[in-house]
Coordinates of C-alpha atoms in Angstrom, one line a residue:
X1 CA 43.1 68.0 113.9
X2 CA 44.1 70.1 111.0
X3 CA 41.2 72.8 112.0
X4 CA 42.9 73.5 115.7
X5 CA 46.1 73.3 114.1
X6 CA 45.1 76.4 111.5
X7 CA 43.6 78.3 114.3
X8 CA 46.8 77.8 116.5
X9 CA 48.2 81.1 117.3
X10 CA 51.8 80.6 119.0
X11 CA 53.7 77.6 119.3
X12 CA 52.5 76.6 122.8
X13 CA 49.6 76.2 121.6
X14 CA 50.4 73.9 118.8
X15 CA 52.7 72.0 120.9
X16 CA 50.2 71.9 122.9
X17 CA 47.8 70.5 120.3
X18 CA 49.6 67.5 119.4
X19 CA 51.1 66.7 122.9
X20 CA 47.6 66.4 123.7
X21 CA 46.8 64.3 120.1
X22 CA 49.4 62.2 121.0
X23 CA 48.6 60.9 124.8
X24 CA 45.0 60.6 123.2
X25 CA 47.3 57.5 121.5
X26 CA 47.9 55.6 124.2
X27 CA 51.1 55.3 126.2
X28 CA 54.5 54.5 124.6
X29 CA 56.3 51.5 125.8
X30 CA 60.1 51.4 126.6
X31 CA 61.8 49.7 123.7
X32 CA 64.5 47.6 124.9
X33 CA 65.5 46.2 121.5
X34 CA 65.5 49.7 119.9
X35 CA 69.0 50.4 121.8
X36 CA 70.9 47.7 120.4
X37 CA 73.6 47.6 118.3
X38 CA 72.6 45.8 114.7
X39 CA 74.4 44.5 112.4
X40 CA 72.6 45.3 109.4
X41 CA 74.3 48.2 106.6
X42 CA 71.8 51.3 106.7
X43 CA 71.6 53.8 104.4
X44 CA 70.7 57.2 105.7
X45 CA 70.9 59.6 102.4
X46 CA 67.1 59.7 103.0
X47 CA 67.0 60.3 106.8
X48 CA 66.4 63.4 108.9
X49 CA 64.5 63.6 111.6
X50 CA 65.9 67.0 112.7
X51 CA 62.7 68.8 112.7
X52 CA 62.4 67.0 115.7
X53 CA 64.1 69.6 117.5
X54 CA 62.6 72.5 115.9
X55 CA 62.6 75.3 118.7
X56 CA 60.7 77.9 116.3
X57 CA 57.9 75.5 115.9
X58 CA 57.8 73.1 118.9
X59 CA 58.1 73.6 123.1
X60 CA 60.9 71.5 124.6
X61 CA 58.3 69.2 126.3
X62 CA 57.1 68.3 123.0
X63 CA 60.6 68.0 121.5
X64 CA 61.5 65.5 124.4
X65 CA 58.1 63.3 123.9
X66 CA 59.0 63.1 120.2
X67 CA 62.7 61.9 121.2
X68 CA 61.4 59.5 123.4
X69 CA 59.0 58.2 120.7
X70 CA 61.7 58.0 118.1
X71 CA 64.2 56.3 120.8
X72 CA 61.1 53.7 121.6
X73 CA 59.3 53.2 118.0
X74 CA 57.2 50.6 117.2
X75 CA 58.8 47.2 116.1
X76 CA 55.2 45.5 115.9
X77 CA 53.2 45.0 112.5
X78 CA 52.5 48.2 110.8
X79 CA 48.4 49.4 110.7
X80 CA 48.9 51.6 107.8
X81 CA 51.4 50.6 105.6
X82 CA 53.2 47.1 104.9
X83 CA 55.3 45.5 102.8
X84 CA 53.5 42.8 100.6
X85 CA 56.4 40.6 100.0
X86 CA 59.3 41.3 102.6
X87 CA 62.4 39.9 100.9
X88 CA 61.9 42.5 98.5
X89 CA 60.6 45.5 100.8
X90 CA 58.7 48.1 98.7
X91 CA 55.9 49.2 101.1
X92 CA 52.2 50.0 99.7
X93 CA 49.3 51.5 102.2
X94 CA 46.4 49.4 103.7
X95 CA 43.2 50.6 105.8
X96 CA 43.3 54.3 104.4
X97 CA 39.7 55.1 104.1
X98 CA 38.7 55.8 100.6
X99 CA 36.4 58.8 101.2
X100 CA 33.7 58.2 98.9
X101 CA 32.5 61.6 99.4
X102 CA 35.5 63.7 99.4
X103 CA 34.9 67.2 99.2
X104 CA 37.8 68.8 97.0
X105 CA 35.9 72.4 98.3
X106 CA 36.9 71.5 102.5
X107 CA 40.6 73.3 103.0
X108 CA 41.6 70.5 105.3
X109 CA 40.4 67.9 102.6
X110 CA 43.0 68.7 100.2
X111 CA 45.4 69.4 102.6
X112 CA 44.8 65.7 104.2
X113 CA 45.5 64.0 100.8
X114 CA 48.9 66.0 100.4
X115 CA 50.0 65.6 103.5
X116 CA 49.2 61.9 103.0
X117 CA 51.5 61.8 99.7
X118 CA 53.8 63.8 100.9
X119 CA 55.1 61.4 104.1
X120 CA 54.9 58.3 102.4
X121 CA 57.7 60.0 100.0
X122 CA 59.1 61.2 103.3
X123 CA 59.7 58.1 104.8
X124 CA 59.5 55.2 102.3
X125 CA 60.9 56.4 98.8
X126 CA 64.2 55.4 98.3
X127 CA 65.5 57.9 95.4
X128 CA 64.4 61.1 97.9
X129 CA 67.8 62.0 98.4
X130 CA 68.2 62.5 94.5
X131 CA 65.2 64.8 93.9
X132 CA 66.0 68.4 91.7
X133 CA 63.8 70.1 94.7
X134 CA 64.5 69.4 98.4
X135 CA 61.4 67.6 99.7
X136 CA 60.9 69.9 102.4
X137 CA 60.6 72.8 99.9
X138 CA 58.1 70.7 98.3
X139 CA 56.0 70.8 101.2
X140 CA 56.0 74.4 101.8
X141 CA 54.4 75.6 98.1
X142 CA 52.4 72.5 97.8
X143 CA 50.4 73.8 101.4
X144 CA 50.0 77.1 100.0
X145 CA 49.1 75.5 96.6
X146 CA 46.3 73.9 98.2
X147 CA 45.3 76.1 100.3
X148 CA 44.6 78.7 97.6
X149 CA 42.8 76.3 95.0
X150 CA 39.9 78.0 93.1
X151 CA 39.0 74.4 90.8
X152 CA 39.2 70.4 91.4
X153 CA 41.4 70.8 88.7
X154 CA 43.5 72.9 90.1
X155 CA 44.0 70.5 93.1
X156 CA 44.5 67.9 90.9
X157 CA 47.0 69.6 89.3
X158 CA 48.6 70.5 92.7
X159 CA 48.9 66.7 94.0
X160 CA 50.4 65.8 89.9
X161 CA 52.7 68.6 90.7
X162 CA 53.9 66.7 93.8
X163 CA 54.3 63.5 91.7
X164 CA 56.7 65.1 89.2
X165 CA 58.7 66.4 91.9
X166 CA 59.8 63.2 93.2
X167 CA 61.9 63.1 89.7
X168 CA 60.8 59.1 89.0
X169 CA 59.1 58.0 86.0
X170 CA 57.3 55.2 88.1
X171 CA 55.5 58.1 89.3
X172 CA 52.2 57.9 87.1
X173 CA 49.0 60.1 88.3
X174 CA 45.9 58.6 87.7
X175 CA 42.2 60.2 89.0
X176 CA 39.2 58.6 88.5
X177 CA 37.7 62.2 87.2
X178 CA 40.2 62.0 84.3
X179 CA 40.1 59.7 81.4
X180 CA 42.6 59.2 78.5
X181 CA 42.5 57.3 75.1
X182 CA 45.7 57.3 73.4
X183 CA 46.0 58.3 69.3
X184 CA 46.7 54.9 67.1
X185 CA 49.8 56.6 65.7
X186 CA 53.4 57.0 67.9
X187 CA 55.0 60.0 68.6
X188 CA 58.8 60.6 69.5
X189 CA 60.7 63.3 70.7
X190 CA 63.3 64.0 68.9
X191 CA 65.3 67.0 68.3
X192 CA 63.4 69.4 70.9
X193 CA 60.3 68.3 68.1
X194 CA 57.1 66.2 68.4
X195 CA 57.5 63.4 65.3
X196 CA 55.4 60.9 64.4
X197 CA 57.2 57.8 64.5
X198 CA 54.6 55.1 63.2
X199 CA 51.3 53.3 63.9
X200 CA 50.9 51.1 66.8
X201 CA 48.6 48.5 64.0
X202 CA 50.3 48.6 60.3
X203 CA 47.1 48.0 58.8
X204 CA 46.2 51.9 60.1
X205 CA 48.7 53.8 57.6
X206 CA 46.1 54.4 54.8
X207 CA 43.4 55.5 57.8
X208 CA 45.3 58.7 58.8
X209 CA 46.9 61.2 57.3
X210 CA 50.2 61.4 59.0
X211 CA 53.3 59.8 57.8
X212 CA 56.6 58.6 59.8
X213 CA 58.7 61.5 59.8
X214 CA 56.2 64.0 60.2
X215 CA 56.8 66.9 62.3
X216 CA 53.7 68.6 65.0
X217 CA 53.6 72.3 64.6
X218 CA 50.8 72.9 66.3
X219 CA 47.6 71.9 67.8
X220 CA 44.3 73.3 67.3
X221 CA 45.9 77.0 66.1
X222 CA 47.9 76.3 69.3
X223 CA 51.8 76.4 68.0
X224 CA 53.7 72.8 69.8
X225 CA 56.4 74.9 71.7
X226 CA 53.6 76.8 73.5
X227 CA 51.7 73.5 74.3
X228 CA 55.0 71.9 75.4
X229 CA 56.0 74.9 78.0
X230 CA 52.3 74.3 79.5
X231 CA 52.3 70.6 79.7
X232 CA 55.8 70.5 81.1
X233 CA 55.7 70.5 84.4
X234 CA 53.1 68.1 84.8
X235 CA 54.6 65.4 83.0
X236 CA 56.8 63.0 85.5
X237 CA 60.0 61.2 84.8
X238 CA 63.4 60.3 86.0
X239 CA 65.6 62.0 83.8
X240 CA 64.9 64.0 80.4
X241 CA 64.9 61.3 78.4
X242 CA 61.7 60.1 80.0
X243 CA 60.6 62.7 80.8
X244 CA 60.5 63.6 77.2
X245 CA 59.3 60.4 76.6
X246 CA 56.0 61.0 78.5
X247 CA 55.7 64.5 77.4
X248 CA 55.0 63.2 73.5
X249 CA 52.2 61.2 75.1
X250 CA 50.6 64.1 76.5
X251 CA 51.1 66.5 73.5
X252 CA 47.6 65.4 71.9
X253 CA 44.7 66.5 73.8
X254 CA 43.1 63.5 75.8
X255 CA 39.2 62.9 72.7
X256 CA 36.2 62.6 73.7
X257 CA 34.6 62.0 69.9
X258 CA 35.8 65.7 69.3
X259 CA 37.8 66.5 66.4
X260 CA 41.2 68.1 66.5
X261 CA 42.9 70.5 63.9
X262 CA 46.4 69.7 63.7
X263 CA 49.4 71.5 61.3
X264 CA 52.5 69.9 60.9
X265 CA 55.7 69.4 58.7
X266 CA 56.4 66.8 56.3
X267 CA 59.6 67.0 54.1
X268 CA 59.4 70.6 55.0
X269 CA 56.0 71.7 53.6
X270 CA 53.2 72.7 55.3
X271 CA 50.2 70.2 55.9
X272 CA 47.0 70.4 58.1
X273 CA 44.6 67.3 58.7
X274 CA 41.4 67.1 60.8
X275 CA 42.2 64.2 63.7
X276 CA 39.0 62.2 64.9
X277 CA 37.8 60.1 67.6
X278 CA 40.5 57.2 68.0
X279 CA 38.7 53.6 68.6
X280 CA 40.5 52.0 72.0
X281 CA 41.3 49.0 69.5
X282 CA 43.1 50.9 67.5
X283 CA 46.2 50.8 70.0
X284 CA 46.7 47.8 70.5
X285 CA 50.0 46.9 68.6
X286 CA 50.4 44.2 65.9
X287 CA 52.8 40.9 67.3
X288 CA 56.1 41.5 66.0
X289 CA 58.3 38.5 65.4
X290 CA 60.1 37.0 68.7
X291 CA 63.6 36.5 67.0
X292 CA 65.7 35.5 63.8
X293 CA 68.7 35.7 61.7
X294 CA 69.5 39.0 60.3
X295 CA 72.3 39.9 57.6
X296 CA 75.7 38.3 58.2
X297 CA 74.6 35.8 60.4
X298 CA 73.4 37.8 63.5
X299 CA 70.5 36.5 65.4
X300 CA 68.2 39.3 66.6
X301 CA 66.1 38.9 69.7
X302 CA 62.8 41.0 70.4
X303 CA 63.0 41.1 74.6
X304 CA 59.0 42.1 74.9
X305 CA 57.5 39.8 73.5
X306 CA 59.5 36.5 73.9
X307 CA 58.5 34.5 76.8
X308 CA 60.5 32.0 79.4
X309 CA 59.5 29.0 77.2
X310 CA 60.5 30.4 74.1
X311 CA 64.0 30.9 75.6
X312 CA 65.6 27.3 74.8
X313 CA 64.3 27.1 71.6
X314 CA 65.4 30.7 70.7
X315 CA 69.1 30.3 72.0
X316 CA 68.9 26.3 69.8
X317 CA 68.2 28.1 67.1
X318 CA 70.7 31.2 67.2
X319 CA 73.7 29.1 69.0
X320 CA 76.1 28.9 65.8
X321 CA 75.0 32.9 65.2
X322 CA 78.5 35.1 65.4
X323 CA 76.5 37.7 67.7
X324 CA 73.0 38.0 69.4
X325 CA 71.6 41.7 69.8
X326 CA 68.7 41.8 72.4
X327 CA 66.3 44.3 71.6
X328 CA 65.6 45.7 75.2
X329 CA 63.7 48.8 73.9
X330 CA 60.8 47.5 75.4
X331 CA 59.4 45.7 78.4
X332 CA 60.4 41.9 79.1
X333 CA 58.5 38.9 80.5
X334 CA 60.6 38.1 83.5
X335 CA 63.3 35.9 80.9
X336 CA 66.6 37.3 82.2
X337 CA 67.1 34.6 84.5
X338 CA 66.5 31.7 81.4
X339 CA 68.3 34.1 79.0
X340 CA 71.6 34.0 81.5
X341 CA 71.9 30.1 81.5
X342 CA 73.0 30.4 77.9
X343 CA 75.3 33.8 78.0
X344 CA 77.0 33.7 81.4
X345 CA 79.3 31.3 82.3
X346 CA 79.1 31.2 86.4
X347 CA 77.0 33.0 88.5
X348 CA 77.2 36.5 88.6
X349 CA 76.2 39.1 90.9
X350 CA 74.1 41.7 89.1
X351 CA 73.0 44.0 91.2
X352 CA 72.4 45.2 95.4
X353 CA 69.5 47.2 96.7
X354 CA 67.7 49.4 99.4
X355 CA 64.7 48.4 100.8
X356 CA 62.5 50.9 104.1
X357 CA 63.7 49.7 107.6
X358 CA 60.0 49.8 108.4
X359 CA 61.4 49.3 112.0
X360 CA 62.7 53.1 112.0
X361 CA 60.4 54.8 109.2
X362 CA 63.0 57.2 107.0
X363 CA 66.0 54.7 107.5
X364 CA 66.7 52.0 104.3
X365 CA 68.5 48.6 104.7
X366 CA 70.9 47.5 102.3
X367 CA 70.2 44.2 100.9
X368 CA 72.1 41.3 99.1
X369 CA 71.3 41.5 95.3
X370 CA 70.9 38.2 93.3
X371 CA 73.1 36.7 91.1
X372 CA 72.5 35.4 87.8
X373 CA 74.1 32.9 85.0
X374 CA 74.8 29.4 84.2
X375 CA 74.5 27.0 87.6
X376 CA 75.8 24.0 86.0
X377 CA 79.3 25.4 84.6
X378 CA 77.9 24.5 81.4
X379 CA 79.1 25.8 77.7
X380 CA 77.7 29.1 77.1
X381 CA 77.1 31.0 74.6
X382 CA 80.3 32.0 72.6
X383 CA 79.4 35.0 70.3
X384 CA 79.2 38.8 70.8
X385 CA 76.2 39.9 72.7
X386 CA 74.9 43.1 71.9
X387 CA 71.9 44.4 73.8
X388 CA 69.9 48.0 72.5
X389 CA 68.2 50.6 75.1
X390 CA 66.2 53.6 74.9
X391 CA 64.0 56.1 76.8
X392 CA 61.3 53.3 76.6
X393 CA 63.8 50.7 78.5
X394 CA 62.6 51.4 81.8
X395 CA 62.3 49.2 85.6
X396 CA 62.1 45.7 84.7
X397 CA 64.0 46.4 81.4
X398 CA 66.6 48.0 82.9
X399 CA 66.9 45.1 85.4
X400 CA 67.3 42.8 82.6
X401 CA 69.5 45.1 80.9
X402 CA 72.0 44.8 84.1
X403 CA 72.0 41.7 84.2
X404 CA 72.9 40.8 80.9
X405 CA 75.8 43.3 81.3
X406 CA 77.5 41.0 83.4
X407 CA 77.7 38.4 80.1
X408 CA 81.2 38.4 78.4
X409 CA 82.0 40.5 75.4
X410 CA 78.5 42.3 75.8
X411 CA 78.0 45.9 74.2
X412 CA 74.9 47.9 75.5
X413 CA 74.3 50.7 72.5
X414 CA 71.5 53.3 72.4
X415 CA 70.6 56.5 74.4
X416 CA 69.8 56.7 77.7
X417 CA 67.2 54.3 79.6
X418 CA 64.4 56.3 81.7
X419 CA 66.2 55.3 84.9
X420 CA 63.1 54.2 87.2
X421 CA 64.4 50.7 88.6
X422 CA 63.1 49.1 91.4
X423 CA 59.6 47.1 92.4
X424 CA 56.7 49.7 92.0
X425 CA 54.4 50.7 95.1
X426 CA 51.2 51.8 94.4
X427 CA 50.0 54.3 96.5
X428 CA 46.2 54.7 97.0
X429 CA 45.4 58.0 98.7
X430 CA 41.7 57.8 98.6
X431 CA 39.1 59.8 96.6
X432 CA 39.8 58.3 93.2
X433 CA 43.1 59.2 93.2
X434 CA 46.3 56.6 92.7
X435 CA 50.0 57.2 92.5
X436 CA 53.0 55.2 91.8
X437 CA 56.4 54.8 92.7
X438 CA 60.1 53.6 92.7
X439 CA 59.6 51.4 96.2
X440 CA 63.1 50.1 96.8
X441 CA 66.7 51.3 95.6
X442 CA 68.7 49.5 92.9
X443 CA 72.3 49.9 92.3
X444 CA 75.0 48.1 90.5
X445 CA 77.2 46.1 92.7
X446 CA 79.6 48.7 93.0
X447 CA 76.9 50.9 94.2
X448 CA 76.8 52.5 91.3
X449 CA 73.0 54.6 91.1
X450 CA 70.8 53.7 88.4
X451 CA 68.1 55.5 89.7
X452 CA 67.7 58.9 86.9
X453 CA 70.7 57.6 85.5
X454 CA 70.0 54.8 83.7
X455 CA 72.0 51.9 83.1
X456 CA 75.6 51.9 81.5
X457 CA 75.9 52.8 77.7
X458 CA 79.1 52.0 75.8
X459 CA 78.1 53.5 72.2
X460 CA 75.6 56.2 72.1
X461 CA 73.2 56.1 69.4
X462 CA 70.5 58.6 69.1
X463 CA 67.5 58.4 66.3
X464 CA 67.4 60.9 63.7
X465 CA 64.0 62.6 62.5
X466 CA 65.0 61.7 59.1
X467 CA 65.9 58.2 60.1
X468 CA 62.7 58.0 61.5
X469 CA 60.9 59.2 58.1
X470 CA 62.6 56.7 56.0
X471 CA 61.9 54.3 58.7
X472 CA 65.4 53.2 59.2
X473 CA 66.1 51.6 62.9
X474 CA 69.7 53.8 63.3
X475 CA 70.1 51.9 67.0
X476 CA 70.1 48.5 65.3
X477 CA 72.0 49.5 62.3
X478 CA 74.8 50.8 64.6
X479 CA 74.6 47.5 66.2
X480 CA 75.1 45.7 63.2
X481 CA 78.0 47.4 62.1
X482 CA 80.2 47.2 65.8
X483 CA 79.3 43.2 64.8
X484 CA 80.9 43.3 61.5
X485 CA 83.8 45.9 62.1
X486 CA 84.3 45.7 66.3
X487 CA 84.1 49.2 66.1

């Protein structure tokens, strides 16, 4: 189709084109359940189906048949796109073809897997309404993007640059044509600077040359500010803090047993050091501790690594403690529900949500949230609760963050979360090529937006470069402190 569509000359004969496409569809059957009044809460930030009526572009025949389509959509069981679990809602794709031997060179191959992207955000992404760029503006540069492409990766490039305009950090970009091995050593953004901020293994430190503390200047010869300004606008994210956050990731060149010259600060001075080929192993992090009693009688609690059986014996252990802090810098195992048994005394709702009314594709349901807390009304815990968040506390860890909000005397302190909440879709659009996103809405009961917000913060805490050097944890030190002075 998109070949007659290039080639149509007036809008008669495009109308044409697709009135003709669509009665190639079979005939559209009078919906009699479409006209009835329902009782369920929409939410219609994301909908507009004014193009609809677009007289530049479309004949009033064609208009009218799209009405009529609209006014008599499908209510059966979707061909192309469903939604796995339906109490939740978030929709993923089903019998795309894969194209095996996509041609990135054919005009109306690249513009197929945009278009492809570009109306499942449309019509089933929940944050649309929030993005920085209108979605309809998106359209327009991404066609002449792709129509102008000289270099696969320059079309790969143009569908990323799709991605990180949806403004959600969910929204990873992964190509099979593109591999990436991650450095054994952490880096941070800090301060409008690239620091390292440890090793992922301990046992590591005496292997590399840099330090915690150390500040990237540049990258082969390349100065870090140059490098940054490049890589910018290809790195996705909710809100700067994650976006940030992903942008340290990407600083380092992805190595393929090639060495990298790299200059950077340490206390100041000026230090260069040849970077090598980094074993997969080498990321994988050492086990930190799941919990225990820290100075003055505060019990500390690593959220990403303790598990729903560890839960009863953690809160046995910690129930005489005068305050718990819950480390949610991290990704948790699904324990928020366990964890709220000991720290909330009744049920609680937590949060409420948007899901795609797949019954009217642009249009989003509200649904009930789920509450959370002790079922029993049995004693809870008693003591302060104290939970810490970052740019790395992100979906499910912002979840849990919420819900443990709703425990008494709790104190969330950090900087802000990456504000991406809500069950990921993946999005497979063929040719190697996968996407991710945000697939239903989350909000606090109040409807208060999470989404590139984050979650509430009562005391802001943000990391220092030279906190980081003498590897002081400034989030949990602040957290301390509130426990021992309530202030």
């Amino acid at each position: 189709m998109l070949p007659k569509v290039i080639e149509a000359a007036n809008k008669e004969a495009l109308s044409k084109i697709y009135m003709d496409w669509i009665n190639t569809l079979g005939k559209v059957k009078e919906c009699t359940s479409c006209h009835k009044a329902s009782e369920e809460e929409f939410f219609d930030k994301n909908f507009d189906l004014s193009w609809i009526k677009d007289s530049i572009l479309f004949t009033t025949a064609l208009s009218n048949k799209l009405k009529f389509i609209e006014k008599n959509r499908f209510h059966g069981k979707h061909h192309y796109i469903e939604a796995k679990y339906e109490t939740v809602g978030n929709v993923t794709l089903k019998n795309e073809p894969e194209y095996p031997d996509f041609d990135w060179k054919d005009r109306s191959n690249r513009l197929l897997l945009g278009f492809k992207y570009w109306n499942v955000i449309e019509y089933f992404f929940p944050y649309k309404y929030q993005t920085d760029k209108p979605w309809n503006q998106v359209l327009l540069e991404t066609i002449s993007k792709l129509d102008s492409v000289k270099t696969e990766a320059e079309f790969q490039h143009t569908l990323l640059q799709m991605v990180v305009n949806i403004d959600d950090a969910h929204g990873a970009f992964v190509s099979s044509n593109v591999k990436y091995k991650w450095p054994p050593y952490k880096l941070r953004y800090i301060d409008e600077k690239i620091v390292v901020s440890g090793y992922y293994r301990n046992s590591l430190t005496q292997s590399y040359p840099f330090q915690r503390g150390d500040v990237i200047v540049a990258v082969n010869d390349r100065p870090l500010h140059d490098i940054m300004a490049e890589k910018k606008p290809f790195v996705w994210g909710s809100n700067e803090a994650s976006r940030n956050r992903n942008l340290a990731n990407f600083i380092m060149p992805p190595f393929e047993n090639k060495n990298v010259k790299v200059n950077f600060l340490r206390d100041g001075e000026k230090n260069e050091a040849v970077i090598g080929y980094y074993p997969s192993q080498n990321t994988k992090p050492d086990k930190p501790e799941k919990f225990r009693v820290i100075q003055d009688n505060i019990g500390y609690v690593n959220m990403g690594v303790i598990e729903r059986t560890d839960v009863s014996k953690i809160m046995d252990s910690l129930k005489n403690t005068k305050a718990i802090i819950f480390d949610i810098r991290n990704y948790p195992k699904g324990t928020l529900y366990n964890l709220a048994q000991y720290l909330i005394p009744e049920r609680r709702l937590f949060f409420k949500a948007i899901k795609p009314d797949l019954s009217y594709p642009g249009r989003f349901l509200w649904t009930n949230g789920r509450e959370c807390g002790n079922i029993k009304g049995e004693p809870t815990y008693t003591g302060k609760i104290i939970l810490l968040v970052n740019e790395y506390t992100q979906s499910h860890a912002e979840f849990t963050t919420m819900a443990l909000q709703t425990a008494d005397k709790v104190t969330t302190i950090g900087n802000q979360t990456a504000g991406a909440d809500g069950n990921v879709s993946e999005l497979d659009l063929g040719a190697g090529i996968k996407t991710y996103m945000s697939g239903i809405g989350i909000f606090y009961p109040d409807g208060l937006e999470t989404q590139r917000i984050g979650v509430k913060i009562d005391i802001e805490v943000l990391p220092s470069i030279d906190g980081i050097k003498d590897n002081r944890d400034e989030v949990l030190e602040r957290a301390i402190a509130f426990v021992n002075k309530g202030s």
